XYZ file of N, CA and C in Angstrom:
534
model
N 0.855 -1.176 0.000
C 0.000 0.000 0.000
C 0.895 1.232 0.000
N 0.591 2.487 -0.774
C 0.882 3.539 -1.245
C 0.004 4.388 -1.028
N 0.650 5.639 -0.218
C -0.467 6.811 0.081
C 0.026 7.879 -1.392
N -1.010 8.308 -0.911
C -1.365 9.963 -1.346
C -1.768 11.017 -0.807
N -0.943 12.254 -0.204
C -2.317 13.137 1.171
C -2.551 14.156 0.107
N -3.571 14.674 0.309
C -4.100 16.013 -0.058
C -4.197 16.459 -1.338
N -3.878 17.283 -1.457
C -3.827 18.304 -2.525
C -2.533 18.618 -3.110
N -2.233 18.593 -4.828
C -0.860 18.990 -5.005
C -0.685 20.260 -5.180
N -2.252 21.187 -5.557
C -2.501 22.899 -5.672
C -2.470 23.249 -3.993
N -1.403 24.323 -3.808
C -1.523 24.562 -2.593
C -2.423 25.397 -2.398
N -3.058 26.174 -3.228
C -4.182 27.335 -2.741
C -5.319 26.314 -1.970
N -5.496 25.127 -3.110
C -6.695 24.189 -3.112
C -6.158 23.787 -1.327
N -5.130 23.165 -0.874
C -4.444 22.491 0.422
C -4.358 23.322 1.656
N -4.140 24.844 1.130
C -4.332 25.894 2.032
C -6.352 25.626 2.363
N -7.014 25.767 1.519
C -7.905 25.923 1.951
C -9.002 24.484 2.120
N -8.159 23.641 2.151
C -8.981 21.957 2.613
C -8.133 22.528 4.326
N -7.283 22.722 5.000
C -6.728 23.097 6.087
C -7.467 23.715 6.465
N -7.858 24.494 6.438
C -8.675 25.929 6.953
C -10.030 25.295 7.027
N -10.726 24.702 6.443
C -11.625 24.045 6.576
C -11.864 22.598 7.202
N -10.612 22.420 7.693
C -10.939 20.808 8.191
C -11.193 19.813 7.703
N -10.893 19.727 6.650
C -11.167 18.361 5.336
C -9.710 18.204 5.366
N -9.923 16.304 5.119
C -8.756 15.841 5.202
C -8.723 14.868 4.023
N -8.086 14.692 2.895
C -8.077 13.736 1.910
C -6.880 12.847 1.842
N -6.890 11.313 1.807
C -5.760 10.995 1.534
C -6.708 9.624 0.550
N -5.913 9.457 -0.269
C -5.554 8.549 -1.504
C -4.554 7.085 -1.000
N -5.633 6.117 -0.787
C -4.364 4.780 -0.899
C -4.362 4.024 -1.818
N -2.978 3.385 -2.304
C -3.093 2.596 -3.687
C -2.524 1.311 -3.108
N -3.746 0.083 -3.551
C -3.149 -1.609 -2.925
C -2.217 -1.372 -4.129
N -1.611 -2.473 -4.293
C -0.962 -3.004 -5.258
C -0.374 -4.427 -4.745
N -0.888 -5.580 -5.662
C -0.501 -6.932 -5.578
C -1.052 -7.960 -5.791
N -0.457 -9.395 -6.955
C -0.873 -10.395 -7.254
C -2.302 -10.780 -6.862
N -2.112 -10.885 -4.861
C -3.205 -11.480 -4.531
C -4.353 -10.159 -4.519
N -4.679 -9.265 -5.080
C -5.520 -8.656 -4.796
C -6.345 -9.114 -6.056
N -6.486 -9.478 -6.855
C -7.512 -9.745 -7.902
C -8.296 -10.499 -8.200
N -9.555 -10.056 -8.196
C -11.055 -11.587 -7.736
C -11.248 -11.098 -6.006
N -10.682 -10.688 -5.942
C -11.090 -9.865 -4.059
C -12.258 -9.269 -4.092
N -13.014 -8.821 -2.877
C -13.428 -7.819 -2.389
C -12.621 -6.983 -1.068
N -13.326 -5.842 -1.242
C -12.877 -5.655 0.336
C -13.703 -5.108 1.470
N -13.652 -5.156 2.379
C -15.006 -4.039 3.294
C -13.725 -3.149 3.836
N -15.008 -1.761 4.116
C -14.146 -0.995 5.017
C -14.758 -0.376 6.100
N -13.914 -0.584 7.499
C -14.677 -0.317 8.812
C -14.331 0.961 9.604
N -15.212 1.295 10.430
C -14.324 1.965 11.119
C -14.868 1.852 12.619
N -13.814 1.594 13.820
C -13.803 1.367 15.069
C -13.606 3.053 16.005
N -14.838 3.402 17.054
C -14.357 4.198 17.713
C -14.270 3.706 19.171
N -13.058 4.531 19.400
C -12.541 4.348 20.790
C -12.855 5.303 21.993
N -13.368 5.383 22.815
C -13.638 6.219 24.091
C -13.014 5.731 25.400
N -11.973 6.252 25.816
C -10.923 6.347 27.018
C -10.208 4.958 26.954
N -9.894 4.535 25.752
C -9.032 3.390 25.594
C -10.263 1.947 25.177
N -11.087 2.288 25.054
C -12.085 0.959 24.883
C -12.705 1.039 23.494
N -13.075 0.021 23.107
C -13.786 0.004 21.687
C -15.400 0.738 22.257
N -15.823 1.331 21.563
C -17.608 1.976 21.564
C -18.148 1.114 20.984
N -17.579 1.416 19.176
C -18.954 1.325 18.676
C -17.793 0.571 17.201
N -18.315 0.100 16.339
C -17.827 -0.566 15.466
C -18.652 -0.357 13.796
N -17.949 -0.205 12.681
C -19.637 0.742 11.819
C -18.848 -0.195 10.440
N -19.742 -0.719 9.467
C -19.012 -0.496 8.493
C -19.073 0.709 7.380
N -17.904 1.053 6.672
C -18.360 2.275 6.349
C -18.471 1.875 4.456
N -17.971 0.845 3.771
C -18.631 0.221 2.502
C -17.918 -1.322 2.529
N -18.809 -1.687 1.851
C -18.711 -3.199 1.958
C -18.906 -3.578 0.063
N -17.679 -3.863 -0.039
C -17.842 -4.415 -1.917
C -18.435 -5.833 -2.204
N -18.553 -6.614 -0.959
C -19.080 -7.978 -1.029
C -20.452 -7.637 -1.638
N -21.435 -6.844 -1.614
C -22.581 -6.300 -1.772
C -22.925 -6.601 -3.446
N -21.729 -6.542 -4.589
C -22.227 -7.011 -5.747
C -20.755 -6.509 -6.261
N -21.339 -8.216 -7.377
C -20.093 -8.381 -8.217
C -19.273 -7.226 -9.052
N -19.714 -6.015 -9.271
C -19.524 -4.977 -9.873
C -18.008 -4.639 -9.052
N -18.207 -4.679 -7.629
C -16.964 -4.134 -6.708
C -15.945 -5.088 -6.720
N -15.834 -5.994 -7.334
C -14.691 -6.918 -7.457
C -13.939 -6.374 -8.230
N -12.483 -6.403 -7.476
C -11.182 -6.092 -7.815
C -10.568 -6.806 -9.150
N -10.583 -6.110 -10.302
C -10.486 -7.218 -11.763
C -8.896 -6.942 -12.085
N -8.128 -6.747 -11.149
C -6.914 -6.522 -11.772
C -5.647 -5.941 -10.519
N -4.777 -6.338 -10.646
C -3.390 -6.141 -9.276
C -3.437 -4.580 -8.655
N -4.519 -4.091 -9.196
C -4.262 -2.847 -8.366
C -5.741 -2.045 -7.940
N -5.504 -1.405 -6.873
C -6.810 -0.316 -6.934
C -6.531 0.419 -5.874
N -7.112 1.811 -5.825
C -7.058 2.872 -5.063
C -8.831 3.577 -4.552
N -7.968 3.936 -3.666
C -9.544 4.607 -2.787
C -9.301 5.948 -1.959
N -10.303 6.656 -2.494
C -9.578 8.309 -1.912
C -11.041 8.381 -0.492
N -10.331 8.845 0.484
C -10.770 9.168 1.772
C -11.008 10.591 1.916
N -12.342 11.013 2.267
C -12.588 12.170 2.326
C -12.520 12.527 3.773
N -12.650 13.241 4.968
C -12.772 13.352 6.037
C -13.317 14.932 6.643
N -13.931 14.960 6.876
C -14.512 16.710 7.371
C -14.847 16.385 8.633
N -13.990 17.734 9.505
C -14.479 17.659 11.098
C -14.891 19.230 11.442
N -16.200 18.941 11.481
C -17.165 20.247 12.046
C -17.813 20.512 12.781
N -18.309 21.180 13.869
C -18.913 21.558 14.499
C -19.280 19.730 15.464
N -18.037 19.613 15.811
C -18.438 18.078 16.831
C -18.867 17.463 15.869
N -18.650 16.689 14.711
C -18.799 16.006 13.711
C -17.718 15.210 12.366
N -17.840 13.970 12.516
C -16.925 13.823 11.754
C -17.709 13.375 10.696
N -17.253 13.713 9.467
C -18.167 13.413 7.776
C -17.452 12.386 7.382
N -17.483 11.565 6.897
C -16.374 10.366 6.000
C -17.396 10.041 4.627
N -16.446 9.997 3.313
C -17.039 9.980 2.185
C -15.230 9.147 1.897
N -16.239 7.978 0.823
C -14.790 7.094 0.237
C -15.431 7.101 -1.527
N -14.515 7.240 -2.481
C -14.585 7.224 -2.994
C -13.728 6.283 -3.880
N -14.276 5.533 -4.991
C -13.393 4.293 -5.549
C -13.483 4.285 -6.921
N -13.093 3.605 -7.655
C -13.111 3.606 -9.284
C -14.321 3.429 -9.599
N -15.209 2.817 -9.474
C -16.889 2.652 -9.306
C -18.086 2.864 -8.813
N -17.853 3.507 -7.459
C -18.159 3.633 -6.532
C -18.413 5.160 -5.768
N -19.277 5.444 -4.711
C -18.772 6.369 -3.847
C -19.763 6.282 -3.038
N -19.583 6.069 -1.612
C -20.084 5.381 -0.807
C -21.421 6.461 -0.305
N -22.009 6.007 1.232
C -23.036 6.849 1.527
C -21.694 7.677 2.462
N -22.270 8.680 2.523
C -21.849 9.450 3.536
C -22.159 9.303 5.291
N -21.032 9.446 6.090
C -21.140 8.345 7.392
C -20.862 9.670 8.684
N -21.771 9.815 9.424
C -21.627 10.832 10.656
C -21.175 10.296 12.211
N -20.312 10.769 12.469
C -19.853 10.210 13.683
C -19.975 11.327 15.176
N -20.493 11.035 16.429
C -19.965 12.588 17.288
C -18.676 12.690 17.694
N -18.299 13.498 17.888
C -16.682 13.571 18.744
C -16.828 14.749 20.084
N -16.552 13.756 20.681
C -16.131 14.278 22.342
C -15.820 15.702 22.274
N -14.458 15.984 21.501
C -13.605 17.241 22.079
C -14.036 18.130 21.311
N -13.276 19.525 21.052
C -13.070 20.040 20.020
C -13.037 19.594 18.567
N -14.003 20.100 17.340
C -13.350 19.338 16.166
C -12.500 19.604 15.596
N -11.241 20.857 16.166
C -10.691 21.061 15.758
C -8.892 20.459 16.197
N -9.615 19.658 17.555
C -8.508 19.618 17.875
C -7.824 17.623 16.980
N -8.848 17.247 16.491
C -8.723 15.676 16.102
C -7.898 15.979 14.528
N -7.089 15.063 14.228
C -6.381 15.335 13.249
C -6.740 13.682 12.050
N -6.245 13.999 11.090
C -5.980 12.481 10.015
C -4.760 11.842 10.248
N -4.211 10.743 10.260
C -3.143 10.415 10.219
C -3.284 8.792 9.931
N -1.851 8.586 9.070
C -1.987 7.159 8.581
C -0.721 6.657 9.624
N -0.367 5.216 9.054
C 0.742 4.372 10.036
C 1.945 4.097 8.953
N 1.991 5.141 7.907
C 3.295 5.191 7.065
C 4.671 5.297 7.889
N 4.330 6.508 8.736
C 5.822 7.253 9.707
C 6.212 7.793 8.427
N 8.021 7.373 8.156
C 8.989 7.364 7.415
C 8.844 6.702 6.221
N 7.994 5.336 5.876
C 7.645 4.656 4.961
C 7.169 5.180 3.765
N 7.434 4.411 2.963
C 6.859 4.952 1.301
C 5.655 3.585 1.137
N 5.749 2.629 2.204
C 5.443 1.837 1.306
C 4.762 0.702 2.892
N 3.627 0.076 2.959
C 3.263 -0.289 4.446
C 2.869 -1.814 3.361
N 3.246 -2.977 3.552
C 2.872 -4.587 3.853
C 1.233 -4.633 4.152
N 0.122 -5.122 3.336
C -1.044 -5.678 4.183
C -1.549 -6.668 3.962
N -2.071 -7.801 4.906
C -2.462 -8.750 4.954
C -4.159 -9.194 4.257
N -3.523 -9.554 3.277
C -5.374 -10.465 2.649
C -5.692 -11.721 3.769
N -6.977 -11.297 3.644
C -8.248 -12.011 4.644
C -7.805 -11.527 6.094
N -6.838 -10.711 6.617
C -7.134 -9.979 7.836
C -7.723 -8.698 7.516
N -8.256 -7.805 8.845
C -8.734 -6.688 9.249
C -7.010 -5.547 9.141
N -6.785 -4.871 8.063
C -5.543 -3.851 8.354
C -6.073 -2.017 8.752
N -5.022 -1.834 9.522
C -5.654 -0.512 10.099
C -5.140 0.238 9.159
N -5.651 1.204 8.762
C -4.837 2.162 7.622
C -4.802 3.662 7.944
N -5.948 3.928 8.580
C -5.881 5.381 9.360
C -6.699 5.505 10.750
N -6.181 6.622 11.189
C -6.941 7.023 12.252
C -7.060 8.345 12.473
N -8.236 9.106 13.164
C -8.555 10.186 13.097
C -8.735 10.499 14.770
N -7.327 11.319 15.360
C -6.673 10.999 16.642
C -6.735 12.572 17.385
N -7.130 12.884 18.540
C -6.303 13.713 18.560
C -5.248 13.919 19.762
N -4.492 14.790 19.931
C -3.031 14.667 20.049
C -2.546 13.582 21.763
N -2.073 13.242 22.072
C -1.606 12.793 23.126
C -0.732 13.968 23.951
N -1.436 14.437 24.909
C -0.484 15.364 25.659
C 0.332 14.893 26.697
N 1.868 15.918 26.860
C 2.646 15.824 27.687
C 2.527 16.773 28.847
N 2.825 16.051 30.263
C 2.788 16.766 31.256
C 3.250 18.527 31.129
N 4.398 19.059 30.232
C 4.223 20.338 30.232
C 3.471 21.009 28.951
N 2.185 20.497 28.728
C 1.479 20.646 28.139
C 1.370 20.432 26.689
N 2.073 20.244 26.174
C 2.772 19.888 25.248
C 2.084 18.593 23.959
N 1.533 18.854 23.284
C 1.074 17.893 22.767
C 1.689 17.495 21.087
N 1.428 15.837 20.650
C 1.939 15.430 19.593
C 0.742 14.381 19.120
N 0.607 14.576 17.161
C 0.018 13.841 17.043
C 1.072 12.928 16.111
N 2.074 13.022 15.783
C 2.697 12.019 15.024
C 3.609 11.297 16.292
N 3.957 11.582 17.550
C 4.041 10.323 18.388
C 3.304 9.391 18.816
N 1.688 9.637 18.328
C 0.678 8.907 18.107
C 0.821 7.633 17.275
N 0.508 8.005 15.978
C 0.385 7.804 14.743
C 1.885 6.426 14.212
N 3.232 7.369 14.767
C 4.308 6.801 14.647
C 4.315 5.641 15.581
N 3.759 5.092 16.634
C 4.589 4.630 17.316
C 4.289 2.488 17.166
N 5.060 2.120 17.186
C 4.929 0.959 17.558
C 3.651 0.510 18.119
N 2.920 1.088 18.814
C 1.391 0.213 19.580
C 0.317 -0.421 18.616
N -0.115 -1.148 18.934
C -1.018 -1.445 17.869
C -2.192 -0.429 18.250
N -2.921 -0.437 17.080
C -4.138 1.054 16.416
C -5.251 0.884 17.862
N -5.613 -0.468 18.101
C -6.529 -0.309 19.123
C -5.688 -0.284 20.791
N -5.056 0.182 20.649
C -4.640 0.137 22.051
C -3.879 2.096 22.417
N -3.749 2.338 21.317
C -3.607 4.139 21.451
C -4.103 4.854 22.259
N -5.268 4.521 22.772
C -6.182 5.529 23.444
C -5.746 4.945 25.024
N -5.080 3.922 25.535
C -4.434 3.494 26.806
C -2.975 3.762 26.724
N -2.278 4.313 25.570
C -1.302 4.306 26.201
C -0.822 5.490 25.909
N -1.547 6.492 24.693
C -1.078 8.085 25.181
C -2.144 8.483 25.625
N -3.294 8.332 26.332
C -4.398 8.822 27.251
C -5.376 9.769 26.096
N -5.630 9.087 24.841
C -6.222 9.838 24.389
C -7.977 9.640 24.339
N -8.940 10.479 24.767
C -10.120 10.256 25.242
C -10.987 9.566 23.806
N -10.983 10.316 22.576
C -11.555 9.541 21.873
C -10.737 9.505 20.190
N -10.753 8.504 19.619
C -9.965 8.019 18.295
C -10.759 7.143 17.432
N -10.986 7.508 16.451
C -11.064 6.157 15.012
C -10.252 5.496 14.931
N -9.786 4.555 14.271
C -9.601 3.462 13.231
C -10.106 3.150 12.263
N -10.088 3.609 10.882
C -10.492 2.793 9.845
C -9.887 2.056 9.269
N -10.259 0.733 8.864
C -9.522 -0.784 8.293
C -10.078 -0.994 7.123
N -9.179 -1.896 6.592
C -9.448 -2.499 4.997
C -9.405 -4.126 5.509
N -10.487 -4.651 5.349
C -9.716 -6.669 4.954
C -10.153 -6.720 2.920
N -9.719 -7.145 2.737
C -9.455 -7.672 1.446
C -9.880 -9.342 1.313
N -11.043 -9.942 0.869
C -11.692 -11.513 1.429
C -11.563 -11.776 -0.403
């Protein structure tokens, strides 16, 4: 898997920022992806625990969404407004319903972030559940101090973030590939 974030027009990137829309673009690429489907979920977390569990499109639904060839991409829309998160996915065929979530804090304070780090390039497993993003916000330090890519970066696995930088509420959205 291969990302893509945003916008390459910066006027257009200046003003998805300013507005709180977050886009990123992932591209599978590989042998076993063809004759697949895939679903895609998303898990929220409140003070380290799973809530609530949603799917947000499911290609098993008809043969049309089958993967006919080693590659495919799916662009992620994300808007956080007024205590609201929007999610819209969009695919070569496709473009899903639009999915509303509440959020605890500020919506300004929750960010996008994938589990690239440093990577160009992330390994995922067909017929498991892979985490691909999460929509986090920051883990603070005792002098107040907060980070969302020591989040994002670190070694923990996706559902366990919210216990170990104390963050009150987080997504997960996943891909399995069946």
């Amino acid at each position: 898997m291969t990302n893509n974030y945003g916008s390459t027009n910066n006027d257009i990137q200046d003003l998805i920022d300013f507005e709180n829309i977050y886009i990123e673009q992932l591209n599978f690429e590989g042998i076993n992806l063809k004759n697949k489907f895939y679903q895609i979920s998303i898990e929220e977390y409140i003070d380290g625990n799973l809530k609530n569990s949603s799917i947000l499109f499911d290609g098993n639904e008809a043969d049309i969404f089958k993967i006919n060839s080693n590659e495919e991409s799916l662009k992620f829309f994300f808007k956080l407004n007024e205590n609201k998160l929007k999610i819209f996915i969009r695919g070569k065929k496709f473009g899903s319903k639009k999915s509303y979530f509440n959020l605890t804090n500020n919506s300004d304070t929750y960010a996008l972030k994938d589990f690239f780090g440093n990577k160009k390039q992330l390994d995922l497993e067909i017929g498991k559940k892979n985490a691909v993003l999460a929509i986090i916000t920051p883990t603070i330090h005792e002098d107040g101090t907060g980070s969302y890519c020591e989040v994002a970066q670190s070694t923990i696995q996706p559902e366990k973030l919210g216990k170990e930088f104390k963050i009150p509420q987080y997504f997960i959205i996943s891909i399995t590939f069946k």
